[in-house]
Amino acid sequence: AALRPYQTITILGKEVRRPAPFDEGLRQELKDVCESLELAVVEGCTYCADGFYEEQARCDGAICTHTDKEKLAWLETCSEAGVRNIEMESLQFGSFTHSVGAKAAVLSVCFLDRLKGDTVSITKDQLKEYETMPCRVVIQHIVGSVSKAQAFEV
């Protein structure tokens, strides 16, 4: 959770750094699918935090050791570094898939601008729609990939 493209894990008492790169080709393919489905696309980096509250610079948790001013300064630093999404899984996912030689990309739906606040203000129907978007994109990508593979077999 420090704007670094690697995961640090402890194995047998020793710290190990594992790179967590994502596949640019797959990223572009997913972006193309989003555009074909007429979904808004914002490209950027994902900031992977270790937790939901303090680690994501939230001030609404049980423990908060920073001020709103410090939070906004950190979020501005992240934004200037290209961060457009904050979550808690991508670094481990990228590290794992890279370690086993699998292509991977991050596909997220963001419905909250953390520079404007921490409170989600969308309706249940909007949330339901947003929850389906990644599945629609991935399914369309798989269908397209299978179709291309079948075309090569002919």
Coordinates of C-alpha atoms in Angstrom, one line a residue:
A1 CA 0.0 0.0 0.0
A2 CA 2.8 2.4 -0.9
L3 CA 2.3 3.0 -4.7
R4 CA 4.8 0.2 -5.5
P5 CA 4.2 -2.4 -8.3
Y6 CA 5.2 -5.4 -6.2
Q7 CA 3.8 -7.4 -3.3
T8 CA 6.0 -8.0 -0.2
I9 CA 5.2 -11.2 1.5
T10 CA 7.0 -13.2 4.3
I11 CA 8.1 -16.7 3.4
L12 CA 9.9 -18.8 6.1
G13 CA 10.6 -15.6 8.0
K14 CA 12.1 -13.7 5.1
E15 CA 10.6 -10.8 3.2
V16 CA 10.1 -11.6 -0.5
R17 CA 9.2 -9.0 -3.1
R18 CA 7.1 -10.3 -6.0
P19 CA 6.4 -8.1 -9.0
A20 CA 2.7 -7.6 -9.9
P21 CA 2.6 -6.5 -13.5
F22 CA -0.5 -6.8 -15.6
D23 CA -0.8 -7.7 -19.3
E24 CA -1.1 -4.6 -21.5
G25 CA -2.6 -6.6 -24.3
L26 CA -5.4 -7.9 -22.1
R27 CA -6.0 -4.5 -20.7
Q28 CA -6.5 -3.1 -24.2
E29 CA -8.8 -6.0 -25.1
L30 CA -10.9 -5.3 -22.0
K31 CA -11.0 -1.6 -22.8
D32 CA -12.1 -2.4 -26.4
V33 CA -15.0 -4.6 -25.0
C34 CA -16.0 -1.8 -22.6
E35 CA -16.2 0.7 -25.5
S36 CA -18.1 -1.8 -27.7
L37 CA -20.7 -2.1 -24.9
E38 CA -20.7 1.7 -24.6
L39 CA -19.5 1.7 -21.1
A40 CA -17.5 4.7 -19.8
V41 CA -13.8 3.9 -19.5
V42 CA -11.2 5.6 -17.4
E43 CA -7.8 4.2 -17.6
G44 CA -5.4 4.4 -14.7
C45 CA -3.6 2.7 -11.9
T46 CA -5.1 0.8 -9.1
Y47 CA -3.9 1.5 -5.5
C48 CA -4.1 -1.7 -3.6
A49 CA -4.5 -1.1 0.2
D50 CA -4.1 -3.7 3.0
G51 CA -7.4 -2.7 4.6
F52 CA -10.6 -0.7 4.1
Y53 CA -10.3 2.2 6.5
E54 CA -7.0 3.7 7.5
E55 CA -5.1 2.1 4.7
Q56 CA -7.5 3.7 2.2
A57 CA -7.2 7.1 4.0
R58 CA -10.8 6.9 5.3
C59 CA -11.7 9.0 8.3
D60 CA -15.0 7.2 9.1
G61 CA -13.5 4.1 10.8
A62 CA -13.1 3.2 14.4
I63 CA -9.4 4.2 14.2
C64 CA -8.2 7.3 12.4
T65 CA -4.8 8.7 13.0
H66 CA -4.8 11.3 10.2
T67 CA -6.7 14.5 9.4
D68 CA -9.0 15.2 6.5
K69 CA -6.3 17.6 5.2
E70 CA -3.7 14.8 5.3
K71 CA -6.2 12.4 3.7
L72 CA -6.8 14.8 0.8
A73 CA -3.1 15.4 0.3
W74 CA -2.4 11.6 0.1
L75 CA -5.3 11.1 -2.3
E76 CA -4.0 14.0 -4.5
T77 CA -0.6 12.3 -4.5
C78 CA -2.2 9.1 -5.6
S79 CA -4.2 10.9 -8.3
E80 CA -1.1 12.6 -9.6
A81 CA 0.5 9.2 -9.8
G82 CA -2.3 8.0 -12.1
V83 CA -4.4 6.2 -9.5
R84 CA -8.1 6.0 -10.5
N85 CA -9.2 3.1 -8.3
I86 CA -8.6 2.0 -4.7
E87 CA -9.2 -1.6 -3.6
M88 CA -7.6 -4.5 -1.6
E89 CA -7.0 -7.5 -3.9
S90 CA -5.2 -6.5 -7.1
L91 CA -1.6 -6.6 -5.9
Q92 CA -1.9 -10.1 -4.6
F93 CA -3.8 -11.1 -7.8
G94 CA -1.1 -9.5 -10.0
S95 CA 1.7 -11.1 -8.0
F96 CA 0.1 -14.6 -8.2
T97 CA -0.7 -14.5 -11.9
H98 CA 2.7 -13.1 -12.8
S99 CA 4.4 -15.8 -10.7
V100 CA 2.5 -18.6 -12.5
G101 CA 2.9 -17.0 -15.9
A102 CA -0.8 -16.2 -16.5
K103 CA -2.1 -13.1 -18.2
A104 CA -4.1 -10.8 -16.0
A105 CA -5.7 -7.3 -15.8
V106 CA -7.7 -5.3 -13.4
L107 CA -11.2 -4.4 -14.3
S108 CA -13.1 -2.3 -11.7
V109 CA -16.2 -0.2 -11.4
C110 CA -15.7 3.0 -9.5
F111 CA -18.8 4.9 -8.3
L112 CA -17.2 7.2 -5.7
D113 CA -14.7 10.0 -6.2
R114 CA -12.7 9.9 -3.0
L115 CA -11.4 13.4 -3.6
K116 CA -15.0 14.5 -3.0
G117 CA -15.9 12.3 -0.1
D118 CA -16.2 8.8 1.4
T119 CA -20.0 8.4 1.3
V120 CA -21.6 6.3 -1.5
S121 CA -24.6 8.2 -2.8
I122 CA -26.0 6.0 -5.6
T123 CA -29.3 4.2 -5.7
K124 CA -29.8 0.5 -5.2
D125 CA -30.7 0.2 -8.9
Q126 CA -27.5 2.0 -9.9
L127 CA -25.4 -0.3 -7.6
K128 CA -27.1 -3.4 -9.1
E129 CA -26.3 -2.1 -12.6
Y130 CA -22.6 -1.3 -11.7
E131 CA -22.2 -4.8 -10.1
T132 CA -23.1 -6.4 -13.4
M133 CA -20.7 -4.4 -15.6
P134 CA -17.5 -6.4 -15.0
C135 CA -19.3 -9.7 -15.6
R136 CA -20.7 -8.4 -18.9
V137 CA -17.3 -7.2 -20.0
V138 CA -15.5 -10.5 -19.1
I139 CA -18.2 -12.6 -20.7
Q140 CA -18.1 -10.6 -23.9
H141 CA -14.3 -10.9 -23.9
I142 CA -14.5 -14.7 -23.4
V143 CA -17.1 -15.0 -26.2
G144 CA -14.9 -12.9 -28.5
S145 CA -11.8 -14.9 -27.6
V146 CA -13.5 -18.2 -28.3
S147 CA -14.9 -16.9 -31.6
K148 CA -11.4 -15.8 -32.6
A149 CA -9.9 -19.2 -31.6
Q150 CA -12.6 -21.1 -33.5
A151 CA -11.9 -18.9 -36.6
F152 CA -8.2 -20.0 -36.5
E153 CA -9.1 -23.6 -36.4
V154 CA -10.9 -23.6 -39.7

